[in-house]
Short mmCIF file of C-alpha atoms in Angstrom, two decimals:
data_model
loop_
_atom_site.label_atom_id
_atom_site.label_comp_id
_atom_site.label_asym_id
_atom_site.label_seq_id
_atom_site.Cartn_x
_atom_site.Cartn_y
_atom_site.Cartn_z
CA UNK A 1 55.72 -37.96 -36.37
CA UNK A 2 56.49 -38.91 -33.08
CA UNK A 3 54.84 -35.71 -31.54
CA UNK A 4 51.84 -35.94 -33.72
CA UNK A 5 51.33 -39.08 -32.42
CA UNK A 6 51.39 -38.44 -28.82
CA UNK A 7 48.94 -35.07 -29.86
CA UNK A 8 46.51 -37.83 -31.38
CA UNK A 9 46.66 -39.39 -28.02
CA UNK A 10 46.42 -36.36 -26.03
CA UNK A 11 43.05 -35.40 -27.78
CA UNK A 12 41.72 -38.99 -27.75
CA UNK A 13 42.25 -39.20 -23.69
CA UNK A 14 40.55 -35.79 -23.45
CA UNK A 15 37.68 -36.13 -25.36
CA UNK A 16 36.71 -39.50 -23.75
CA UNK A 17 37.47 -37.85 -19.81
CA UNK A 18 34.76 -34.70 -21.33
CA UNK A 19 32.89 -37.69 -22.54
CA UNK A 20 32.56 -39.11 -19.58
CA UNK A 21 32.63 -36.17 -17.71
CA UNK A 22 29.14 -34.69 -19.54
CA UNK A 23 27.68 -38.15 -19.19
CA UNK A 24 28.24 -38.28 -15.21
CA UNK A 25 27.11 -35.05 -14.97
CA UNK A 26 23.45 -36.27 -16.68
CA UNK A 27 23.34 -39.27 -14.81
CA UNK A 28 23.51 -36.42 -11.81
CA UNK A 29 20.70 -34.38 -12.99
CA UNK A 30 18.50 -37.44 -13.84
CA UNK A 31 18.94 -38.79 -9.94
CA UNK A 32 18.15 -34.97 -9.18
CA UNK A 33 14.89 -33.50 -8.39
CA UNK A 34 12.74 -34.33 -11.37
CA UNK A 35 12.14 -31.84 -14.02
CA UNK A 36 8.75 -30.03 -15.03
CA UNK A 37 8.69 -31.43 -18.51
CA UNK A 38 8.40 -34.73 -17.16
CA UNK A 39 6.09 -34.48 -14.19
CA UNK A 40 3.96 -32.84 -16.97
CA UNK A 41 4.00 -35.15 -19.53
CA UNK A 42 3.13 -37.83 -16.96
CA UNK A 43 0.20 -36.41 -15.29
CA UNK A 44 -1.56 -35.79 -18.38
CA UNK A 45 -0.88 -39.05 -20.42
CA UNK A 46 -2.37 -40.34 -22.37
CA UNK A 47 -3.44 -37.05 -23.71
CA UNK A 48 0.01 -35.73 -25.33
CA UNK A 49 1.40 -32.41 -24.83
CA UNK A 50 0.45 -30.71 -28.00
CA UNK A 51 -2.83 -31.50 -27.17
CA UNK A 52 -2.77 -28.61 -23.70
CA UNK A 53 -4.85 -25.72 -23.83
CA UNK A 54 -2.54 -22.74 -21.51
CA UNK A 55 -4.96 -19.98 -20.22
CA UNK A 56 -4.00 -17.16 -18.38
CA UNK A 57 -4.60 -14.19 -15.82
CA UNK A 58 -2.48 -11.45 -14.51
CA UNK A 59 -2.70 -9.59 -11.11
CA UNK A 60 -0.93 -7.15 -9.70
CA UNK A 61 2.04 -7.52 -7.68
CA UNK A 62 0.22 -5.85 -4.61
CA UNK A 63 -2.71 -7.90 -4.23
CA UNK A 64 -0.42 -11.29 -3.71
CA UNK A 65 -1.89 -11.62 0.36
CA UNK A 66 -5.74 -11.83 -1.33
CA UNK A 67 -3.99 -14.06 -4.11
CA UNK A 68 -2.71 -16.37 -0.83
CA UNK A 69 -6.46 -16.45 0.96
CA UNK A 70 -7.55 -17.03 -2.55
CA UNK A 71 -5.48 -20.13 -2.86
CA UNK A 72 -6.21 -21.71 0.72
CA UNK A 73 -9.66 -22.09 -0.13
CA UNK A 74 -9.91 -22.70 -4.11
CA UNK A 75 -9.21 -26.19 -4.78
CA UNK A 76 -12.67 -27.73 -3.48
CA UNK A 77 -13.51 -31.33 -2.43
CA UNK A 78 -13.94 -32.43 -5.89
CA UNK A 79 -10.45 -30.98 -6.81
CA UNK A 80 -7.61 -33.61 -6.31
CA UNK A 81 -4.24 -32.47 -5.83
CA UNK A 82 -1.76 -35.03 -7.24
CA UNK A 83 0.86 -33.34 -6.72
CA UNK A 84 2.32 -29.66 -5.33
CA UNK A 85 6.13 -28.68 -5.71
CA UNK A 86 8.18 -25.03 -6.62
CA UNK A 87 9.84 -24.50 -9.31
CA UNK A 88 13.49 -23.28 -9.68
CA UNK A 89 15.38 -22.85 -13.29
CA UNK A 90 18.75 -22.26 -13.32
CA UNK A 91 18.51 -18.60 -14.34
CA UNK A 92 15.70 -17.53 -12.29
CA UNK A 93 15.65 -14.42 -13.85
CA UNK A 94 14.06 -15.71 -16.84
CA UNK A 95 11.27 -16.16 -15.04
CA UNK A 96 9.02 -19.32 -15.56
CA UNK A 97 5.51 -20.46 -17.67
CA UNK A 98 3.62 -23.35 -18.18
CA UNK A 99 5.01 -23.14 -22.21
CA UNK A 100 8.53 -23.15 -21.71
CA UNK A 101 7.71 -25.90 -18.43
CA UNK A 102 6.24 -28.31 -21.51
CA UNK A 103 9.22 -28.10 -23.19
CA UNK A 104 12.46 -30.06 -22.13
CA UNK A 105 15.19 -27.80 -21.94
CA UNK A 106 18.87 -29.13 -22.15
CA UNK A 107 20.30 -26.17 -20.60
CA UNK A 108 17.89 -24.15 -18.59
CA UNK A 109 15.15 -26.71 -17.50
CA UNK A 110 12.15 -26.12 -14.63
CA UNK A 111 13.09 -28.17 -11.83
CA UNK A 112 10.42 -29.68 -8.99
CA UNK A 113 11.59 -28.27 -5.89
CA UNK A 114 9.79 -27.44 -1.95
CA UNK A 115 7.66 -24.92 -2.25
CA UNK A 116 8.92 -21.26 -1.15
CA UNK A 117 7.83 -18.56 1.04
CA UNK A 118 7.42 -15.11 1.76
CA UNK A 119 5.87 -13.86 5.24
CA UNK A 120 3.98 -10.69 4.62
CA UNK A 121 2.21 -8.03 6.87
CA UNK A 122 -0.92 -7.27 6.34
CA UNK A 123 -1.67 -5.19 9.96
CA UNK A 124 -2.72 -8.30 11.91
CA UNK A 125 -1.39 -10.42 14.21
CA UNK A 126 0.50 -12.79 12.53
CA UNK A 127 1.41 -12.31 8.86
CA UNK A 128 0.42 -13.82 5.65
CA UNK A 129 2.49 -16.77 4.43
CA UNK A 130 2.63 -15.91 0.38
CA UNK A 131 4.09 -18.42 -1.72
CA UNK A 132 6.77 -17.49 -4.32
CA UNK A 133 5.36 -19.49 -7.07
CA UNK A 134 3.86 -22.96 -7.28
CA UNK A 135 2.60 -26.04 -9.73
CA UNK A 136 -0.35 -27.83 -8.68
CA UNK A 137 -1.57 -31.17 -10.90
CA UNK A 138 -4.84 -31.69 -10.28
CA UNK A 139 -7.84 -33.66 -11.05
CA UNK A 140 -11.60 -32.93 -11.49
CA UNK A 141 -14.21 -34.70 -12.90
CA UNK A 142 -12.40 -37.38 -14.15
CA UNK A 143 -10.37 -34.74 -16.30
CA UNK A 144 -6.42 -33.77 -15.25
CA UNK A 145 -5.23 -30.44 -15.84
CA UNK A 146 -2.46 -28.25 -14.40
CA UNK A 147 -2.56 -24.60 -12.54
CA UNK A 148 1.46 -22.32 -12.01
CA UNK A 149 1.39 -19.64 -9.62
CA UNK A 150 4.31 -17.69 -10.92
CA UNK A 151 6.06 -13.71 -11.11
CA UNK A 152 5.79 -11.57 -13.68
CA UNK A 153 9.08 -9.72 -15.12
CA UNK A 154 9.81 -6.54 -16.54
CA UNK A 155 13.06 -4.94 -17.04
CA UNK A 156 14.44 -7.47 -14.20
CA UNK A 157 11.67 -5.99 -11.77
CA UNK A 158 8.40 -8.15 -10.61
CA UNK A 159 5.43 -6.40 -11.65
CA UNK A 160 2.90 -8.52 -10.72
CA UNK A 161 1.83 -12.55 -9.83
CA UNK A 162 0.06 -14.84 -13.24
CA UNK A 163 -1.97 -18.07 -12.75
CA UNK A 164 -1.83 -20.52 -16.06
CA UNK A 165 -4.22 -22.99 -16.25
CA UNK A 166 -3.55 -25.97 -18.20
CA UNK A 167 -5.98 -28.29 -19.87
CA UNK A 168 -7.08 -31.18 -22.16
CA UNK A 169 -8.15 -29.03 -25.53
CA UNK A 170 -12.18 -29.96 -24.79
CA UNK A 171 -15.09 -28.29 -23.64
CA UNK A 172 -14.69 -29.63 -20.26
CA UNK A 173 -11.26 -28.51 -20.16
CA UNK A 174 -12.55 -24.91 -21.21
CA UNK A 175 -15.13 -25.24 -18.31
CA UNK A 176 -12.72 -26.21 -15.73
CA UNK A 177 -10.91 -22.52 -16.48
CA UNK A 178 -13.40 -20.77 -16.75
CA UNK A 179 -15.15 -21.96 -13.10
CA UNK A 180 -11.00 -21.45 -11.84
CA UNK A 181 -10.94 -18.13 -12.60
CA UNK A 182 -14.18 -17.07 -11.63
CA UNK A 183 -13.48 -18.38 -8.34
CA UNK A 184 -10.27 -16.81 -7.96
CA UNK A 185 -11.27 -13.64 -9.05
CA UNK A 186 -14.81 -13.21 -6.71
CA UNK A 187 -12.54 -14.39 -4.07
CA UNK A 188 -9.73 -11.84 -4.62
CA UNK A 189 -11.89 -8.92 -5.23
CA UNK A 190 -13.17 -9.32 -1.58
CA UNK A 191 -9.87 -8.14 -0.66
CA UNK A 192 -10.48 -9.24 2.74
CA UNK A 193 -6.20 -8.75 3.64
CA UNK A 194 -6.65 -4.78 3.16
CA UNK A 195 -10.36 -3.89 3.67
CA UNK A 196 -10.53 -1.42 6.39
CA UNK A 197 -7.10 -0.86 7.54
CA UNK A 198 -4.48 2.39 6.57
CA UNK A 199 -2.41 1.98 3.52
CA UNK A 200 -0.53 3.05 0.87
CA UNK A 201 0.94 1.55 -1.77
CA UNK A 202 5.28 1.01 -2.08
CA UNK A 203 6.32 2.53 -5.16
CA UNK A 204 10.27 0.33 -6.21
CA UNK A 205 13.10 2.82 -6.09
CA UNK A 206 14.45 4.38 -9.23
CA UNK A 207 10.91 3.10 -11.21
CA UNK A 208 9.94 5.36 -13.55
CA UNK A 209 7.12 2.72 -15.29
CA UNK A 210 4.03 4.61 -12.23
CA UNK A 211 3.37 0.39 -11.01
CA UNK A 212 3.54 -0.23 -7.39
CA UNK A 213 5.43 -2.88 -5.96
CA UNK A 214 3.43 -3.62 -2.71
CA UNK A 215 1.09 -2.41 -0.08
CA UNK A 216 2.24 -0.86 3.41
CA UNK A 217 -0.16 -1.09 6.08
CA UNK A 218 0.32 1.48 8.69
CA UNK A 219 -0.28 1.68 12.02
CA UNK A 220 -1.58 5.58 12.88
CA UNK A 221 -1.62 6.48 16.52
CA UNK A 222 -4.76 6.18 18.08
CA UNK A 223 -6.76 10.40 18.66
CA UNK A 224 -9.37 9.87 20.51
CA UNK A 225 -13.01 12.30 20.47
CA UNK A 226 -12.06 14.57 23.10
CA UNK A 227 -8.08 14.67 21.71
CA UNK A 228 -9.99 16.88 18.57
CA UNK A 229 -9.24 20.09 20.12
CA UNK A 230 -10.69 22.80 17.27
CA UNK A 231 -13.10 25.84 17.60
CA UNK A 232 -16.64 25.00 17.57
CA UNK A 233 -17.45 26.11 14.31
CA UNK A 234 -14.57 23.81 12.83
CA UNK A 235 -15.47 21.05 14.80
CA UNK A 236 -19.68 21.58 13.64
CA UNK A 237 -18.32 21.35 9.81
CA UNK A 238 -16.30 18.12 10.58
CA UNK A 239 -18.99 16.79 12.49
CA UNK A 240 -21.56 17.68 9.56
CA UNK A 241 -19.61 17.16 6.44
CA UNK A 242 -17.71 14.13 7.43
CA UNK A 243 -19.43 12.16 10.53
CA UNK A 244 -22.64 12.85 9.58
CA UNK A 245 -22.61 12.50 6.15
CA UNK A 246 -20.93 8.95 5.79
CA UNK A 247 -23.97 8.17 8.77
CA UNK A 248 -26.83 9.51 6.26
CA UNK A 249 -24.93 8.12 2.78
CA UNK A 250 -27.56 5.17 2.51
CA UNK A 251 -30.67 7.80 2.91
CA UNK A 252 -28.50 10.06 0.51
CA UNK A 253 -28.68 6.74 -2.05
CA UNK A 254 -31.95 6.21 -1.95
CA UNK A 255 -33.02 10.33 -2.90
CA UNK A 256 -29.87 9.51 -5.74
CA UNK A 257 -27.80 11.94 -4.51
CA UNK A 258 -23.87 11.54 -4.53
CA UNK A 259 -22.29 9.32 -1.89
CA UNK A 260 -18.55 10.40 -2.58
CA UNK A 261 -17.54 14.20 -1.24
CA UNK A 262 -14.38 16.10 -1.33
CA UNK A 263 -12.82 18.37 2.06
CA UNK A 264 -10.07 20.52 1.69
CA UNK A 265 -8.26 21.11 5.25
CA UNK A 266 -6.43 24.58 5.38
CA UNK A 267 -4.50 26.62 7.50
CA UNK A 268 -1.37 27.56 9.51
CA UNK A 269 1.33 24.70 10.28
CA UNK A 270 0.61 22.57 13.01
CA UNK A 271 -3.02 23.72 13.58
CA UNK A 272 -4.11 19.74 13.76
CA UNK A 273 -5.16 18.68 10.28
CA UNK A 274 -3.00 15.37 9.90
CA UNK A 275 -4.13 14.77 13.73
CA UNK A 276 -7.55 14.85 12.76
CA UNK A 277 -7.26 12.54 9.92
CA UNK A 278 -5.79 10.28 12.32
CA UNK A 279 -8.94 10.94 14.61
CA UNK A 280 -11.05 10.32 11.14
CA UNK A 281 -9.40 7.03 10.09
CA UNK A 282 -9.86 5.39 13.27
CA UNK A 283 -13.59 6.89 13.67
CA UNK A 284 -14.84 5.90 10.43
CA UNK A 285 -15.55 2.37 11.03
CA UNK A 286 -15.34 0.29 8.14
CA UNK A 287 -13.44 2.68 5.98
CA UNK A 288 -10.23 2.12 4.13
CA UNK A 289 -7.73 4.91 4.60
CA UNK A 290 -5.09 5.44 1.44
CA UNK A 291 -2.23 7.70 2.58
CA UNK A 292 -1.23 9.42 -0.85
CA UNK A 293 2.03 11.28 -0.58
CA UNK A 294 2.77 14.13 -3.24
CA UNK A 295 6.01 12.02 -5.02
CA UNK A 296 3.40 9.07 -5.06
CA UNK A 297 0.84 11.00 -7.56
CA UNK A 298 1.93 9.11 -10.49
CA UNK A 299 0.41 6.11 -8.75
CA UNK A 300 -3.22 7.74 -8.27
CA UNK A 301 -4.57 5.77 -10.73
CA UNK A 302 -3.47 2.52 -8.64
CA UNK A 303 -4.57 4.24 -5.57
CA UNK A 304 -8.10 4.83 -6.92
CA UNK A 305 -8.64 1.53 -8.33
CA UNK A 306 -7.92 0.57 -5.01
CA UNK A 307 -10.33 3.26 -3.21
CA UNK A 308 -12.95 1.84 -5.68
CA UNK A 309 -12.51 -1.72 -4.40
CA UNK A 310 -11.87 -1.18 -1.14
CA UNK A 311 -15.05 1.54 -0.43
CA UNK A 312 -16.29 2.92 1.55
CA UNK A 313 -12.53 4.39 1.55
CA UNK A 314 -10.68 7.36 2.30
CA UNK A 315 -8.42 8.98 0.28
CA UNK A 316 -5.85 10.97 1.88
CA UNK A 317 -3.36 14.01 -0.08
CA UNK A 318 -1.39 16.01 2.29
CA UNK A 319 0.19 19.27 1.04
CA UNK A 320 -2.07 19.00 -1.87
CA UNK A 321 -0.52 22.15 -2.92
CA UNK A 322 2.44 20.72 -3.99
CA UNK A 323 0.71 19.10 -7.20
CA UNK A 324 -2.21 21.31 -7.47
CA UNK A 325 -0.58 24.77 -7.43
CA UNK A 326 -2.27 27.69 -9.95
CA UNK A 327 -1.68 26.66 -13.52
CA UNK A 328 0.18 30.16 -13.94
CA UNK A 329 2.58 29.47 -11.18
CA UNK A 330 3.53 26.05 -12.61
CA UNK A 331 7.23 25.95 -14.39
CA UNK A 332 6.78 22.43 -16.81
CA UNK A 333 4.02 20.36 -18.78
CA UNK A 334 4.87 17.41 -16.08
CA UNK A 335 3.29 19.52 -13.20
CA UNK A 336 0.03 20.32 -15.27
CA UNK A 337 -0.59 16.56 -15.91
CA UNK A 338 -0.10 15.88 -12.35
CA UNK A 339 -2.76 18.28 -11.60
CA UNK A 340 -5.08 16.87 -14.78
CA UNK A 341 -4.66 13.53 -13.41
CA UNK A 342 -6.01 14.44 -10.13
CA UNK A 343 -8.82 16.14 -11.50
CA UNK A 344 -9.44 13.60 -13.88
CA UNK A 345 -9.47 11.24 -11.34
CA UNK A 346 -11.72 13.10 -8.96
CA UNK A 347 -14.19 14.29 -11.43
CA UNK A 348 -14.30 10.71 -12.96
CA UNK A 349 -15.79 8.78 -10.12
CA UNK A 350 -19.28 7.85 -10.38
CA UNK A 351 -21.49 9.37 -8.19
CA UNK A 352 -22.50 6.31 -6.19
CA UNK A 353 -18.99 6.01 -5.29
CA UNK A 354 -18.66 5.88 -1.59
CA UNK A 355 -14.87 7.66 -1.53
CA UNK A 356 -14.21 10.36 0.47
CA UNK A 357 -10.90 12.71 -0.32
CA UNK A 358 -9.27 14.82 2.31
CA UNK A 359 -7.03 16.95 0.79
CA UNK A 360 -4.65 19.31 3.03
CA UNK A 361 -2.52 22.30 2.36
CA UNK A 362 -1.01 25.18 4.55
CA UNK A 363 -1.51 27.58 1.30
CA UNK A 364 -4.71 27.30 0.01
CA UNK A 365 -4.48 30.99 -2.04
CA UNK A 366 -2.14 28.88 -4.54
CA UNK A 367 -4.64 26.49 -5.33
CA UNK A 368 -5.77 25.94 -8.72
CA UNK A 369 -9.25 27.42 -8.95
CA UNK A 370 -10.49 23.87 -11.34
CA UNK A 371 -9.95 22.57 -7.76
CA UNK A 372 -10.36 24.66 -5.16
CA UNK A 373 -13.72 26.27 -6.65
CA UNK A 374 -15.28 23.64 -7.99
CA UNK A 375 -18.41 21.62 -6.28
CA UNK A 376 -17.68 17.58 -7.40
CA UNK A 377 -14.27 18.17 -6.52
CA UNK A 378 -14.17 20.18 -3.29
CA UNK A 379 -17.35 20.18 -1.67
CA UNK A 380 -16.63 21.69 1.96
CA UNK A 381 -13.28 23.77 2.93
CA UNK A 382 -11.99 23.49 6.33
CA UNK A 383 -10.26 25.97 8.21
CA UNK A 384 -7.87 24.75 11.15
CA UNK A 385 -7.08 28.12 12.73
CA UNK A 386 -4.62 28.91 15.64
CA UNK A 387 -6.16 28.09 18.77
CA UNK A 388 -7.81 30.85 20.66
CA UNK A 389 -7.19 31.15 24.79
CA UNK A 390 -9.70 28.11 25.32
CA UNK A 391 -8.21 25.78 22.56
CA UNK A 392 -4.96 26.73 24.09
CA UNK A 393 -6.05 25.63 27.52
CA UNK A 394 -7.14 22.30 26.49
CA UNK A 395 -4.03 21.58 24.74
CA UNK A 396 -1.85 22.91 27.79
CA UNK A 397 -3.88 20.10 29.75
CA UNK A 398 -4.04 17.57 26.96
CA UNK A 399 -0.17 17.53 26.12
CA UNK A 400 0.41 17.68 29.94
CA UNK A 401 -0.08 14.00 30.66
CA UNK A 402 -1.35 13.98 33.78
CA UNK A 403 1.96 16.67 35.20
CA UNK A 404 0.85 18.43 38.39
CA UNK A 405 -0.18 21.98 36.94
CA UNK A 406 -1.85 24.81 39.19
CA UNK A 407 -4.04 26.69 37.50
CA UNK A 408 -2.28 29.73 37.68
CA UNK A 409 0.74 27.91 35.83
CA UNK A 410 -2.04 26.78 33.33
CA UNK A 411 -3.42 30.85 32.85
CA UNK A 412 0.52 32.04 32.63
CA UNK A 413 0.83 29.42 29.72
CA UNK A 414 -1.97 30.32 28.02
CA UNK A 415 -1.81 34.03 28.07
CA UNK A 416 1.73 33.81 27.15
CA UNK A 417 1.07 31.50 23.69
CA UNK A 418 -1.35 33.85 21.72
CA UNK A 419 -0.57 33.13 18.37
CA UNK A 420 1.02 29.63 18.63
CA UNK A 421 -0.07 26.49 16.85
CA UNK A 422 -1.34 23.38 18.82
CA UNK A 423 2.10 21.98 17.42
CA UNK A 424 3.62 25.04 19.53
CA UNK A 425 2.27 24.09 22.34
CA UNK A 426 2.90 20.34 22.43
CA UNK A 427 6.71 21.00 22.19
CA UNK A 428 6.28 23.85 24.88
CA UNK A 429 5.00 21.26 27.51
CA UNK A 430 7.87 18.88 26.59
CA UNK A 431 10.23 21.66 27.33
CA UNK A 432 8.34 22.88 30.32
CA UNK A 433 8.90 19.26 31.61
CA UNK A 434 12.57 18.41 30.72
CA UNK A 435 13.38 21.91 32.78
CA UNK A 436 11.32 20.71 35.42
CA UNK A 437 13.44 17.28 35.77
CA UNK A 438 16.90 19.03 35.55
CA UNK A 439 16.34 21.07 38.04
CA UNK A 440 15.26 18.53 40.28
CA UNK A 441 11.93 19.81 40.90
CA UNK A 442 8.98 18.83 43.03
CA UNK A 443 5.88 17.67 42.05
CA UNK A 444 4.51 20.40 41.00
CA UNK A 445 5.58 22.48 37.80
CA UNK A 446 7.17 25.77 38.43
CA UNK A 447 6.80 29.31 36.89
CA UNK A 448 10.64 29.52 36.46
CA UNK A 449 10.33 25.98 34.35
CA UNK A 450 7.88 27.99 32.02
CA UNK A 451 9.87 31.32 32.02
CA UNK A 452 12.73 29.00 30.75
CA UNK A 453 10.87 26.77 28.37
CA UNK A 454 9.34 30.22 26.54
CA UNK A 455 12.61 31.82 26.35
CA UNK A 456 14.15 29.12 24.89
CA UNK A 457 11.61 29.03 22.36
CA UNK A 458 10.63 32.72 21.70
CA UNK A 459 13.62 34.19 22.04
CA UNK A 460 16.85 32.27 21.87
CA UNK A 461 16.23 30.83 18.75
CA UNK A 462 15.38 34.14 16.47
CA UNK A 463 12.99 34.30 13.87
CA UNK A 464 13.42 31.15 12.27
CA UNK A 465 12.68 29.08 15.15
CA UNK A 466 9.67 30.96 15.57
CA UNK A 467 8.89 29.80 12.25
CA UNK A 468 9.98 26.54 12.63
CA UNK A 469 7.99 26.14 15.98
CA UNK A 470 4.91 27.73 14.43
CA UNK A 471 4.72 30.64 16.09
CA UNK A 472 5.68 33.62 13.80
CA UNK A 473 2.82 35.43 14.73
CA UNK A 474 3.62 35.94 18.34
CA UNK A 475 4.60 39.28 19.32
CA UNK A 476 8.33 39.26 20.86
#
């Protein structure tokens, strides 16, 4: 009896410390920040909860830097903000709404906290500050209502940003979300972070769902006019079919004929077409350039909505062939919707459409024909051939950068590199160089530095570094 006793007493002492212990942590909580539920309930009294109208919109994840401008300049001067805070639950992961904010949660509850940040670059200067998520309690008219800024979550990834918009069920609660998201959306589909710059979208790693996760704005290196070094007639068709015809597309408008075109560059590695696109995105002005990698296909329909709202853009597929290979030389069903999709997508653009595609490939015999041969899809090939002896001469000087060459140096070069791609000779004048320096030359570039730089590359290497090098067609 004895030991029963002191049990009684045992449980008795520990269920008043647990008692006291869950009470003190409470008390803790309730001098902590405040939580959602609350804030809530007090901004709109004496309207009561039930009586909340929740409306929403959902944006993708990528377009959070327009979502930011968006913000900085929506709440007008007859918009009061009451109040502005973050919100944090204790498993984040959850992820948060204006609902399950309403509702006072013992275990899991929405918390008031500062406001959180993301820096984000966008290809200017400084970066974008983007917030995280947000509440704002506002005022308008006499009438309160409530706006979150919050992720969206799927299968533990963010997919995208949603805006809820909470207000008094009335009709000028109805009107108040309805002029919100018409403002939000004219303002985001100016896409003013993006217009005009070099991008392509971020696609998460091991995602299999074909959603981006971001934009990457690149920086290309700057080719300048007289950097274009191409036969004449290539450099007549880029001038015509590209230059020209983005100059004339207003005339072309107003005779209603189509504004969007499709150029397919071909030929030999390292003959200059990814230089020349980065001589086309900078000269362009005004034009969006979307850099579309083959792995990244399953995100062309992203890509084009973004070419659509971004336009006059540029849409960019290098190695083309990789997707868009003969139908008979294709080995699954997953290739062949690749290729549909790209059709699809190309053929499907209205004719108005100010989107030009570049497509590039070294193998343009294993094209599919729907491609390749059709008008609407590919307007004007390209061919970027191996320079001849002039091309070859302004590339020895170009890639020379200012090194003191005799022009007897400059003939030995070029009569030695028939058959060598522009890419061949860029290398060759690096090599030329780094012989020059360890031997401790002069000023001027010596025929032994060249001797050494061509035998290095010709010969020492075998076939294979021809091929590498882009030279396989050189006679050894």
């Amino acid at each position: 009896m004895a030991e029963l006793g002191w049990l009684l007493v045992g449980l008795l002492i520990g269920g008043g410390a647990m008692f006291w212990f869950v009470r003190r942590q409470r008390g803790r909580e309730d001098q902590g920040p405040p939580s959602i539920s609350k804030l809530l309930t007090a901004h709109f009294a004496p309207t009561v909860i039930d009586n909340i109208t929740i409306s929403e919109r959902q944006f993708p994840f990528r377009v959070r830097a327009d979502l930011q401008r968006a913000i900085d300049r929506l709440f007008d001067d007859r918009t009061r903000i009451l109040h502005f805070c973050g919100i944090r639950r204790e498993y984040s992961h959850e992820g948060v709404n204006l609902s399950d904010c309403i509702i006072e949660s013992q275990h899991n509850p929405a918390r008031s906290i500062p406001p959180e940040y993301e820096e984000l670059y966008v290809g200017e200067e400084l970066p974008i500050r983007v917030l995280k998520n947000g509440l704002w309690l506002l005022e308008k008219n006499g009438i309160r209502f409530a706006v979150l800024l919050a992720p969206i979550s799927r299968y533990g990834q963010t997919t995208g940003m949603q805006f809820q918009v909470g207000t008094p069920n009335a009709v000028e609660g109805t009107r108040i979300t309805q002029d919100f998201f018409k403002h939000l959306e004219e303002s985001i589909l100016k896409a003013e972070s993006y217009r005009g710059k070099i991008l392509s979208l971020e696609l998460a790693e091991h995602s299999y769902s074909g959603h981006s996760t971001g934009i990457t704005v690149h920086k290309l290196r700057e080719v300048a006019r007289d950097q274009v070094i191409l036969p004449a007639s290539t450099l007549t068709l880029l001038e015509r079919n590209v230059i020209q015809f983005v100059k004339q597309r207003e005339k072309l408008a107003q005779f209603r004929q189509a504004t969007k075109k499709g150029i397919l560059f071909y030929g030999p590695p390292g003959t200059g077409k990814t230089h020349t696109i980065h001589y086309l995105a900078r000269a362009l002005e005004g034009h969006t350039t979307l850099l579309v990698s083959a792995e990244q296909v399953g995100l062309l329909s992203e890509y084009m909505t973004l070419a659509r709202l971004l336009q006059p853009s540029i849409v960019v597929m290098e190695d083309v062939d990789l997707i868009a290979r003969d139908r008979e030389q294709m080995n699954s069903a997953c290739e062949e919707v690749l290729l549909n999709k790209l059709l699809n997508e190309m053929d499907g653009l209205k004719e108005e459409a100010d989107i030009l595609f570049i497509l590039t490939t070294n193998r343009p015999e294993t094209l599919e024909a729907a491609l390749a041969s059709r008008p609407g899809r590919i307007d004007q090939a390209i061919e970027f051939p191996l320079p001849d002896e002039a091309g070859r001469e302004k590339l020895v000087l170009l890639y020379a950068h200012g090194t003191n060459l005799s022009g007897d140096i400059v003939a030995e070069i070029v009569r030695r590199t028939q058959g060598v791609s522009a890419a061949f000779i860029k290398e060759l004048m690096r090599r030329i160089v780094q012989f020059h320096i360890e031997r401790n030359g002069g000023s001027e570039i010596d025929r032994a530095d060249v001797d050494a730089a061509l035998d290095e590359m010709l010969f020492s290497g075998g076939k294979l570094n021809l091929k590498l090098l882009g030279a396989s067609e050189v006679a050894t």
